Amino acid sequence: MLLNPAIMALIGVSVVVALLLLLAAGFAIQVMRHWDIHSGSELQLNLERRTYLISTILSYAFVAELVSLLLFVYNAEAMSTQFVGAMCATGVLNVDPWGWPTLFLKIAVFFAGGAWLILNRLDNQGYDYPLVRIKYALLLAIVPLVIAEAVVQTAYFLGLDPDVITSCCGSLFTPESEGVAAEVSSLQPRTAVIALYASGGLALLSGLATLRRRGAALLFAGSGLLAFVVALVAIVSYVALYIYEHPHHHCPFCILKSGHDFVGYYLYIPLFAATVLALGVGVLAPWRRIPSLVQAAAVDIRRFTWLALLGFTLFYVVATYAVVTSNLTMQGVWW
Amino acid sequence: MKTLILRQKYLIDFTLSSLKRRLAKNLGLLLVYTLIVFLLASVMLFTHSLRREAGIILESSPEVILQRLVAGRHDLMPAEYLDRIGRIRGVTRKAGRLWGYFYDPAVQANYTLMVPRDRELGRQEVVIGAGIARTRGVDVGDFLTFRSSGGRAFSFRVVDILDADSELVNADLLLVSEGTYRDFFGIPADRFTDIVLQVRNPSEVRKVAEKLTVLLPDARPILREEILRTYDSIFSWRQGIVFVLLGGSILAFVIFAWDKASGLSAEEKREIGILKAIGWETSDVIRMKFWEGSIVSLTAFLLGFILAYLHVFYGQAALFEPVLKGWAVLYPSFNPVPFVDGLQVATLFFFTVFPYTVATIIPIWRASITDPDAVMR
């Protein structure tokens, strides 16, 4: 393992967050078993008081997870000078087989945590906490994810060995090699473009439908998630090429570098924010008929849908702008 | 939206005045907090600037250095190896170098003697590094005398002192002419210390090194990127070691913060009780305490970071210099180039603010669920 402050910080944060969530999980089990809003017993009073603690802990924990996702990618980028063959974060994530799973788990925790916080926010607005059981059941589902993330990340950092010759993004994202990365990058750019704009259109339309009619929220969440996955694939197989102005450079991390005007941040931040908000809308939608939540749910759904639509629009505008203003022209080659 | 912001503003206002009321207690916490940030930030800023310095210096060094090995030890390089290498595609320049170490008993330090490639020197002329000038107390025009390995005394006239800006590498450097060098160490005319090659395209460097090992099996190529990587790992490793050592103090600080946050005075308890009696909710109290923690954290973080910045870049990092830089008799004094990196700040934040926040969550909650009637009775 490399004894590096950023690595120590990342491991520390994950372990602490996992412990906090275990604590919260213990409480969640108590709530699911004993919660009774109509009871005036000592136990119920205690449980009600403790919900404040759990909300606070979880908000802090998920914010810490978000920052640690950023730090993880940033640190992988910075460590690329310490491994033979690595030229950016891709190479560093490749040094150990647990590298990519860590990143994916971190992203999953980010989405799960964000959606939970949105649900929690709604529940706290109802005077009788109508969603308390559902909320804590969901929390119990998130806990294993967070623990898995802490374990996998520790395994990854322990396995980092500077003597391993890793491969840079140039050799990982080539259609000739094997694996998911290769599959993703060997996708026909034409297919990628069509999928990108089709999924984007679907997300935007279902978002607008959610604003007008109330029935489309779940569709919006689903299409938002789809748009997210397609967008990541499209960045690797299509958008990145135009940003690098090189038909064979597929890396999803190099676009975060200063040499490309940090355009990656303009792509990823709106995309991630919009997706988590869309998921949040999907999580809120089933509860909008509960009497104590009718008004709050309507306001929240509307607000989050608008914000998510804004995020998606921003992402597609930036992606399109990057392609249109690029000096790379592949018209005759690809279509 | 506007009401939300206004509400937070009032909460912050209230928090500030409540912090002011318990000035001594909060100043104590702030002091310890600032000190922790200061220590960690100093280590970080210093090692990072050393790393950068090393990178900047190595930038202009040759891509490949070729050393001859005999029985596993570094040996002199026959000049005919330059011809044996011949023309390798991609190599733009190749040259033999002459350099070595010399122990000066007068100041008990090692010097590096070198034949410069870009300047002509006379038989008795020498150019010295600023470190040597300082230690020996010589200036341009003065004479330096050394005894060679053969026992002969060599007198040199100092013609120039090297730039103090790059003192990290040239503090102990002596530049002499090729003839003097060979005489001084008794090295035959057909031998070099090593050979350096310049390769134009960075992605061809490894191929060139591979060809060299085939052409000259008894030589080993050392790549610039390998040296850089080693420096990088060593400095971040040293930084990590210091962080582990400081881990104890971080832990002590966390316990301290926990204690401060949970040890609510009777007066504070009454205050919270009154707030709740006049209509504050538990979440409002938590929010107020959140702002309190944020104000303390941010102040300590900024203060600690600024102090560390001054310490490292204007005070020569006096506290950590020997641990992080290593040590020698003839040591370069150098001023690190001020540089702040986002990753470093984020890491530092996780090492200080995050533990503080976690340590204070439960005490804050305990304070906020206080029943008004329980404290006011």
PDB file of C-alpha atoms in Angstrom, chain B residues 137-370:
ATOM      1  CA  GLY B 137      33.625  31.490   3.060  1.00  0.00           C
ATOM      2  CA  VAL B 138      34.947  32.132  -0.436  1.00  0.00           C
ATOM      3  CA  ASP B 139      33.889  34.542  -3.130  1.00  0.00           C
ATOM      4  CA  VAL B 140      34.687  35.153  -6.794  1.00  0.00           C
ATOM      5  CA  GLY B 141      38.468  35.640  -7.197  1.00  0.00           C
ATOM      6  CA  ASP B 142      39.429  33.623  -4.131  1.00  0.00           C
ATOM      7  CA  PHE B 143      41.423  30.405  -4.305  1.00  0.00           C
ATOM      8  CA  LEU B 144      40.435  26.915  -3.198  1.00  0.00           C
ATOM      9  CA  THR B 145      42.958  24.103  -2.746  1.00  0.00           C
ATOM     10  CA  PHE B 146      42.131  20.407  -2.700  1.00  0.00           C
ATOM     11  CA  ARG B 147      44.279  17.309  -2.480  1.00  0.00           C
ATOM     12  CA  SER B 148      43.570  14.835  -5.229  1.00  0.00           C
ATOM     13  CA  SER B 149      43.359  11.082  -4.795  1.00  0.00           C
ATOM     14  CA  GLY B 150      46.986  10.834  -5.918  1.00  0.00           C
ATOM     15  CA  GLY B 151      48.105  13.178  -3.142  1.00  0.00           C
ATOM     16  CA  ARG B 152      48.814  16.172  -5.369  1.00  0.00           C
ATOM     17  CA  ALA B 153      47.495  19.569  -4.347  1.00  0.00           C
ATOM     18  CA  PHE B 154      45.305  21.394  -6.889  1.00  0.00           C
ATOM     19  CA  SER B 155      44.699  25.117  -6.602  1.00  0.00           C
ATOM     20  CA  PHE B 156      41.619  26.626  -8.231  1.00  0.00           C
ATOM     21  CA  ARG B 157      40.523  30.191  -8.707  1.00  0.00           C
ATOM     22  CA  VAL B 158      36.807  30.746  -8.219  1.00  0.00           C
ATOM     23  CA  VAL B 159      35.490  32.419 -11.367  1.00  0.00           C
ATOM     24  CA  ASP B 160      31.778  32.240 -10.674  1.00  0.00           C
ATOM     25  CA  ILE B 161      29.210  31.215  -8.068  1.00  0.00           C
ATOM     26  CA  LEU B 162      26.165  29.315  -9.265  1.00  0.00           C
ATOM     27  CA  ASP B 163      22.723  30.793  -9.135  1.00  0.00           C
ATOM     28  CA  ALA B 164      21.134  30.536  -5.691  1.00  0.00           C
ATOM     29  CA  ASP B 165      17.711  29.911  -7.288  1.00  0.00           C
ATOM     30  CA  SER B 166      18.499  26.292  -8.072  1.00  0.00           C
ATOM     31  CA  GLU B 167      20.370  25.671  -4.845  1.00  0.00           C
ATOM     32  CA  LEU B 168      18.502  22.454  -4.213  1.00  0.00           C
ATOM     33  CA  VAL B 169      20.688  20.768  -6.846  1.00  0.00           C
ATOM     34  CA  ASN B 170      23.810  22.878  -7.079  1.00  0.00           C
ATOM     35  CA  ALA B 171      24.636  23.737  -3.458  1.00  0.00           C
ATOM     36  CA  ASP B 172      27.504  21.239  -3.387  1.00  0.00           C
ATOM     37  CA  LEU B 173      28.559  21.514  -7.031  1.00  0.00           C
ATOM     38  CA  LEU B 174      32.076  22.212  -8.325  1.00  0.00           C
ATOM     39  CA  LEU B 175      32.458  22.760 -12.058  1.00  0.00           C
ATOM     40  CA  VAL B 176      35.939  22.178 -13.533  1.00  0.00           C
ATOM     41  CA  SER B 177      37.413  21.679 -16.992  1.00  0.00           C
ATOM     42  CA  GLU B 178      37.654  18.215 -18.518  1.00  0.00           C
ATOM     43  CA  GLY B 179      41.484  18.122 -18.343  1.00  0.00           C
ATOM     44  CA  THR B 180      41.540  19.132 -14.690  1.00  0.00           C
ATOM     45  CA  TYR B 181      38.856  16.607 -13.863  1.00  0.00           C
ATOM     46  CA  ARG B 182      40.770  13.725 -15.467  1.00  0.00           C
ATOM     47  CA  ASP B 183      44.019  14.812 -13.777  1.00  0.00           C
ATOM     48  CA  PHE B 184      42.387  15.272 -10.418  1.00  0.00           C
ATOM     49  CA  PHE B 185      40.748  11.849 -10.272  1.00  0.00           C
ATOM     50  CA  GLY B 186      43.225  10.046 -12.485  1.00  0.00           C
ATOM     51  CA  ILE B 187      40.682   8.989 -15.045  1.00  0.00           C
ATOM     52  CA  PRO B 188      42.047   7.949 -18.487  1.00  0.00           C
ATOM     53  CA  ALA B 189      41.071   9.966 -21.543  1.00  0.00           C
ATOM     54  CA  ASP B 190      38.929   7.187 -23.032  1.00  0.00           C
ATOM     55  CA  ARG B 191      36.572   6.810 -20.081  1.00  0.00           C
ATOM     56  CA  PHE B 192      33.394   8.595 -19.030  1.00  0.00           C
ATOM     57  CA  THR B 193      31.326   8.368 -15.865  1.00  0.00           C
ATOM     58  CA  ASP B 194      28.165   7.653 -17.805  1.00  0.00           C
ATOM     59  CA  ILE B 195      26.391   8.390 -21.055  1.00  0.00           C
ATOM     60  CA  VAL B 196      23.249  10.490 -21.444  1.00  0.00           C
ATOM     61  CA  LEU B 197      20.801  10.348 -24.312  1.00  0.00           C
ATOM     62  CA  GLN B 198      18.098  12.756 -25.308  1.00  0.00           C
ATOM     63  CA  VAL B 199      14.951  11.337 -26.823  1.00  0.00           C
ATOM     64  CA  ARG B 200      12.546  13.658 -28.502  1.00  0.00           C
ATOM     65  CA  ASN B 201       9.316  11.709 -28.226  1.00  0.00           C
ATOM     66  CA  PRO B 202       8.428  10.624 -24.668  1.00  0.00           C
ATOM     67  CA  SER B 203       6.619   7.501 -25.843  1.00  0.00           C
ATOM     68  CA  GLU B 204       9.782   6.259 -27.570  1.00  0.00           C
ATOM     69  CA  VAL B 205      11.904   6.392 -24.421  1.00  0.00           C
ATOM     70  CA  ARG B 206      11.116   2.838 -23.335  1.00  0.00           C
ATOM     71  CA  LYS B 207      11.872   1.442 -26.781  1.00  0.00           C
ATOM     72  CA  VAL B 208      15.192   3.269 -26.830  1.00  0.00           C
ATOM     73  CA  ALA B 209      16.033   1.835 -23.399  1.00  0.00           C
ATOM     74  CA  GLU B 210      15.140  -1.635 -24.653  1.00  0.00           C
ATOM     75  CA  LYS B 211      17.470  -1.261 -27.654  1.00  0.00           C
ATOM     76  CA  LEU B 212      20.251  -0.039 -25.404  1.00  0.00           C
ATOM     77  CA  THR B 213      20.068  -3.132 -23.206  1.00  0.00           C
ATOM     78  CA  VAL B 214      20.407  -5.285 -26.313  1.00  0.00           C
ATOM     79  CA  LEU B 215      23.340  -3.285 -27.717  1.00  0.00           C
ATOM     80  CA  LEU B 216      25.209  -2.982 -24.418  1.00  0.00           C
ATOM     81  CA  PRO B 217      24.331  -5.882 -22.143  1.00  0.00           C
ATOM     82  CA  ASP B 218      26.626  -4.671 -19.358  1.00  0.00           C
ATOM     83  CA  ALA B 219      24.983  -1.266 -19.101  1.00  0.00           C
ATOM     84  CA  ARG B 220      21.777  -0.243 -17.387  1.00  0.00           C
ATOM     85  CA  PRO B 221      19.569   2.547 -18.632  1.00  0.00           C
ATOM     86  CA  ILE B 222      17.939   4.803 -16.028  1.00  0.00           C
ATOM     87  CA  LEU B 223      14.899   6.709 -17.266  1.00  0.00           C
ATOM     88  CA  ARG B 224      13.980  10.181 -16.177  1.00  0.00           C
ATOM     89  CA  GLU B 225      10.368   9.172 -15.600  1.00  0.00           C
ATOM     90  CA  GLU B 226      11.572   6.471 -13.204  1.00  0.00           C
ATOM     91  CA  ILE B 227      13.528   9.004 -11.180  1.00  0.00           C
ATOM     92  CA  LEU B 228      10.522  11.298 -11.123  1.00  0.00           C
ATOM     93  CA  ARG B 229       8.240   8.496 -10.013  1.00  0.00           C
ATOM     94  CA  THR B 230      10.613   7.573  -7.212  1.00  0.00           C
ATOM     95  CA  TYR B 231      10.736  11.148  -5.986  1.00  0.00           C
ATOM     96  CA  ASP B 232       6.973  11.332  -6.134  1.00  0.00           C
ATOM     97  CA  SER B 233       6.467   8.180  -4.102  1.00  0.00           C
ATOM     98  CA  ILE B 234       9.151   9.034  -1.585  1.00  0.00           C
ATOM     99  CA  PHE B 235       7.753  12.450  -0.820  1.00  0.00           C
ATOM    100  CA  SER B 236       4.162  11.289  -0.501  1.00  0.00           C
ATOM    101  CA  TRP B 237       5.382   8.396   1.651  1.00  0.00           C
ATOM    102  CA  ARG B 238       7.252  10.751   3.955  1.00  0.00           C
ATOM    103  CA  GLN B 239       4.193  12.946   4.121  1.00  0.00           C
ATOM    104  CA  GLY B 240       2.156   9.873   5.053  1.00  0.00           C
ATOM    105  CA  ILE B 241       4.591   8.867   7.796  1.00  0.00           C
ATOM    106  CA  VAL B 242       4.382  12.293   9.394  1.00  0.00           C
ATOM    107  CA  PHE B 243       0.590  12.116   9.168  1.00  0.00           C
ATOM    108  CA  VAL B 244       0.589   8.756  10.925  1.00  0.00           C
ATOM    109  CA  LEU B 245       2.781  10.231  13.646  1.00  0.00           C
ATOM    110  CA  LEU B 246       0.445  13.185  13.945  1.00  0.00           C
ATOM    111  CA  GLY B 247      -2.508  10.762  14.028  1.00  0.00           C
ATOM    112  CA  GLY B 248      -2.210  10.629  17.790  1.00  0.00           C
ATOM    113  CA  SER B 249      -2.641  14.357  18.088  1.00  0.00           C
ATOM    114  CA  ILE B 250      -5.623  14.284  15.714  1.00  0.00           C
ATOM    115  CA  LEU B 251      -7.207  11.669  17.937  1.00  0.00           C
ATOM    116  CA  ALA B 252      -6.475  13.688  21.054  1.00  0.00           C
ATOM    117  CA  PHE B 253      -8.048  16.663  19.367  1.00  0.00           C
ATOM    118  CA  VAL B 254     -11.170  14.654  18.500  1.00  0.00           C
ATOM    119  CA  ILE B 255     -11.557  13.615  22.132  1.00  0.00           C
ATOM    120  CA  PHE B 256     -11.014  17.201  23.195  1.00  0.00           C
ATOM    121  CA  ALA B 257     -13.672  18.419  20.759  1.00  0.00           C
ATOM    122  CA  TRP B 258     -16.110  15.743  21.907  1.00  0.00           C
ATOM    123  CA  ASP B 259     -15.518  16.740  25.486  1.00  0.00           C
ATOM    124  CA  LYS B 260     -15.972  20.438  24.785  1.00  0.00           C
ATOM    125  CA  ALA B 261     -19.157  19.816  22.859  1.00  0.00           C
ATOM    126  CA  SER B 262     -20.700  17.463  25.390  1.00  0.00           C
ATOM    127  CA  GLY B 263     -19.717  19.442  28.472  1.00  0.00           C
ATOM    128  CA  LEU B 264     -22.568  21.894  28.295  1.00  0.00           C
ATOM    129  CA  SER B 265     -22.583  24.299  31.196  1.00  0.00           C
ATOM    130  CA  ALA B 266     -25.737  24.784  33.232  1.00  0.00           C
ATOM    131  CA  GLU B 267     -26.045  28.204  31.662  1.00  0.00           C
ATOM    132  CA  GLU B 268     -25.934  26.819  28.135  1.00  0.00           C
ATOM    133  CA  LYS B 269     -28.489  24.196  29.018  1.00  0.00           C
ATOM    134  CA  ARG B 270     -30.776  26.880  30.350  1.00  0.00           C
ATOM    135  CA  GLU B 271     -30.267  28.889  27.208  1.00  0.00           C
ATOM    136  CA  ILE B 272     -31.342  25.972  25.009  1.00  0.00           C
ATOM    137  CA  GLY B 273     -34.245  25.283  27.341  1.00  0.00           C
ATOM    138  CA  ILE B 274     -35.445  28.868  27.004  1.00  0.00           C
ATOM    139  CA  LEU B 275     -35.031  28.785  23.231  1.00  0.00           C
ATOM    140  CA  LYS B 276     -37.196  25.683  23.049  1.00  0.00           C
ATOM    141  CA  ALA B 277     -39.734  27.192  25.410  1.00  0.00           C
ATOM    142  CA  ILE B 278     -40.148  30.215  23.137  1.00  0.00           C
ATOM    143  CA  GLY B 279     -40.831  27.999  20.158  1.00  0.00           C
ATOM    144  CA  TRP B 280     -37.548  26.753  18.732  1.00  0.00           C
ATOM    145  CA  GLU B 281     -37.696  23.226  17.415  1.00  0.00           C
ATOM    146  CA  THR B 282     -35.110  20.516  17.900  1.00  0.00           C
ATOM    147  CA  SER B 283     -34.046  20.910  14.270  1.00  0.00           C
ATOM    148  CA  ASP B 284     -33.533  24.649  14.801  1.00  0.00           C
ATOM    149  CA  VAL B 285     -31.206  23.999  17.704  1.00  0.00           C
ATOM    150  CA  ILE B 286     -29.296  21.430  15.642  1.00  0.00           C
ATOM    151  CA  ARG B 287     -29.046  23.966  12.833  1.00  0.00           C
ATOM    152  CA  MET B 288     -27.748  26.607  15.210  1.00  0.00           C
ATOM    153  CA  LYS B 289     -25.164  24.187  16.577  1.00  0.00           C
ATOM    154  CA  PHE B 290     -24.242  23.268  12.991  1.00  0.00           C
ATOM    155  CA  TRP B 291     -23.496  26.901  12.271  1.00  0.00           C
ATOM    156  CA  GLU B 292     -21.538  27.159  15.483  1.00  0.00           C
ATOM    157  CA  GLY B 293     -19.383  24.180  14.445  1.00  0.00           C
ATOM    158  CA  SER B 294     -18.953  25.541  10.922  1.00  0.00           C
ATOM    159  CA  ILE B 295     -17.850  28.947  12.146  1.00  0.00           C
ATOM    160  CA  VAL B 296     -15.295  27.443  14.525  1.00  0.00           C
ATOM    161  CA  SER B 297     -14.079  24.946  11.897  1.00  0.00           C
ATOM    162  CA  LEU B 298     -13.733  27.433   9.086  1.00  0.00           C
ATOM    163  CA  THR B 299     -11.977  29.993  11.256  1.00  0.00           C
ATOM    164  CA  ALA B 300      -9.534  27.399  12.583  1.00  0.00           C
ATOM    165  CA  PHE B 301      -8.992  25.960   9.115  1.00  0.00           C
ATOM    166  CA  LEU B 302      -8.286  29.315   7.494  1.00  0.00           C
ATOM    167  CA  LEU B 303      -6.096  30.537  10.340  1.00  0.00           C
ATOM    168  CA  GLY B 304      -4.150  27.271  10.507  1.00  0.00           C
ATOM    169  CA  PHE B 305      -3.687  27.160   6.764  1.00  0.00           C
ATOM    170  CA  ILE B 306      -2.519  30.762   6.515  1.00  0.00           C
ATOM    171  CA  LEU B 307      -0.076  30.258   9.399  1.00  0.00           C
ATOM    172  CA  ALA B 308       1.251  27.092   7.749  1.00  0.00           C
ATOM    173  CA  TYR B 309       1.633  28.954   4.461  1.00  0.00           C
ATOM    174  CA  LEU B 310       3.691  31.650   6.179  1.00  0.00           C
ATOM    175  CA  HIS B 311       5.674  29.027   8.076  1.00  0.00           C
ATOM    176  CA  VAL B 312       6.583  27.024   4.989  1.00  0.00           C
ATOM    177  CA  PHE B 313       7.082  29.684   2.362  1.00  0.00           C
ATOM    178  CA  TYR B 314       8.432  32.530   4.469  1.00  0.00           C
ATOM    179  CA  GLY B 315       9.810  30.758   7.548  1.00  0.00           C
ATOM    180  CA  GLN B 316      11.657  27.953   5.693  1.00  0.00           C
ATOM    181  CA  ALA B 317       9.470  25.315   7.380  1.00  0.00           C
ATOM    182  CA  ALA B 318      11.758  25.426  10.379  1.00  0.00           C
ATOM    183  CA  LEU B 319       9.760  22.836  12.334  1.00  0.00           C
ATOM    184  CA  PHE B 320       9.869  19.968   9.856  1.00  0.00           C
ATOM    185  CA  GLU B 321      12.809  20.669   7.619  1.00  0.00           C
ATOM    186  CA  PRO B 322      15.114  17.858   8.813  1.00  0.00           C
ATOM    187  CA  VAL B 323      12.431  15.162   8.746  1.00  0.00           C
ATOM    188  CA  LEU B 324      11.035  15.915   5.356  1.00  0.00           C
ATOM    189  CA  LYS B 325      14.122  17.046   3.471  1.00  0.00           C
ATOM    190  CA  GLY B 326      16.668  14.650   4.875  1.00  0.00           C
ATOM    191  CA  TRP B 327      19.873  16.037   6.230  1.00  0.00           C
ATOM    192  CA  ALA B 328      23.545  16.621   5.323  1.00  0.00           C
ATOM    193  CA  VAL B 329      26.478  18.758   6.352  1.00  0.00           C
ATOM    194  CA  LEU B 330      26.389  20.894   3.291  1.00  0.00           C
ATOM    195  CA  TYR B 331      22.735  21.590   3.048  1.00  0.00           C
ATOM    196  CA  PRO B 332      21.088  23.735   0.415  1.00  0.00           C
ATOM    197  CA  SER B 333      19.054  26.569   1.788  1.00  0.00           C
ATOM    198  CA  PHE B 334      16.210  27.099  -0.585  1.00  0.00           C
ATOM    199  CA  ASN B 335      12.931  28.906  -0.643  1.00  0.00           C
ATOM    200  CA  PRO B 336      10.132  26.659  -1.810  1.00  0.00           C
ATOM    201  CA  VAL B 337       7.942  28.094  -4.524  1.00  0.00           C
ATOM    202  CA  PRO B 338       4.513  28.957  -3.062  1.00  0.00           C
ATOM    203  CA  PHE B 339       1.988  26.539  -4.479  1.00  0.00           C
ATOM    204  CA  VAL B 340      -1.409  25.402  -3.251  1.00  0.00           C
ATOM    205  CA  ASP B 341      -3.122  22.350  -4.671  1.00  0.00           C
ATOM    206  CA  GLY B 342      -6.841  21.550  -4.445  1.00  0.00           C
ATOM    207  CA  LEU B 343      -6.283  17.893  -3.603  1.00  0.00           C
ATOM    208  CA  GLN B 344      -4.102  18.892  -0.672  1.00  0.00           C
ATOM    209  CA  VAL B 345      -6.696  21.280   0.694  1.00  0.00           C
ATOM    210  CA  ALA B 346      -9.434  18.668   0.350  1.00  0.00           C
ATOM    211  CA  THR B 347      -7.323  16.034   2.100  1.00  0.00           C
ATOM    212  CA  LEU B 348      -6.478  18.424   4.884  1.00  0.00           C
ATOM    213  CA  PHE B 349     -10.144  19.225   5.253  1.00  0.00           C
ATOM    214  CA  PHE B 350     -10.900  15.532   5.721  1.00  0.00           C
ATOM    215  CA  PHE B 351      -8.170  15.195   8.310  1.00  0.00           C
ATOM    216  CA  THR B 352      -9.360  18.060  10.467  1.00  0.00           C
ATOM    217  CA  VAL B 353     -12.923  19.239   9.850  1.00  0.00           C
ATOM    218  CA  PHE B 354     -14.441  15.806   9.246  1.00  0.00           C
ATOM    219  CA  PRO B 355     -13.304  14.242  12.578  1.00  0.00           C
ATOM    220  CA  TYR B 356     -14.368  17.378  14.424  1.00  0.00           C
ATOM    221  CA  THR B 357     -17.815  17.247  12.836  1.00  0.00           C
ATOM    222  CA  VAL B 358     -18.264  13.561  13.594  1.00  0.00           C
ATOM    223  CA  ALA B 359     -17.115  14.029  17.184  1.00  0.00           C
ATOM    224  CA  THR B 360     -19.626  16.773  17.818  1.00  0.00           C
ATOM    225  CA  ILE B 361     -22.754  15.248  16.222  1.00  0.00           C
ATOM    226  CA  ILE B 362     -23.924  13.280  19.252  1.00  0.00           C
ATOM    227  CA  PRO B 363     -23.206  15.983  21.847  1.00  0.00           C
ATOM    228  CA  ILE B 364     -25.057  18.486  19.658  1.00  0.00           C
ATOM    229  CA  TRP B 365     -28.051  16.212  19.409  1.00  0.00           C
ATOM    230  CA  ARG B 366     -28.038  15.599  23.162  1.00  0.00           C
ATOM    231  CA  ALA B 367     -28.080  19.339  23.748  1.00  0.00           C
ATOM    232  CA  SER B 368     -30.852  19.928  21.255  1.00  0.00           C
ATOM    233  CA  ILE B 369     -33.317  17.422  22.747  1.00  0.00           C
ATOM    234  CA  THR B 370     -33.164  19.158  26.115  1.00  0.00           C
TER     235      THR B 370
END
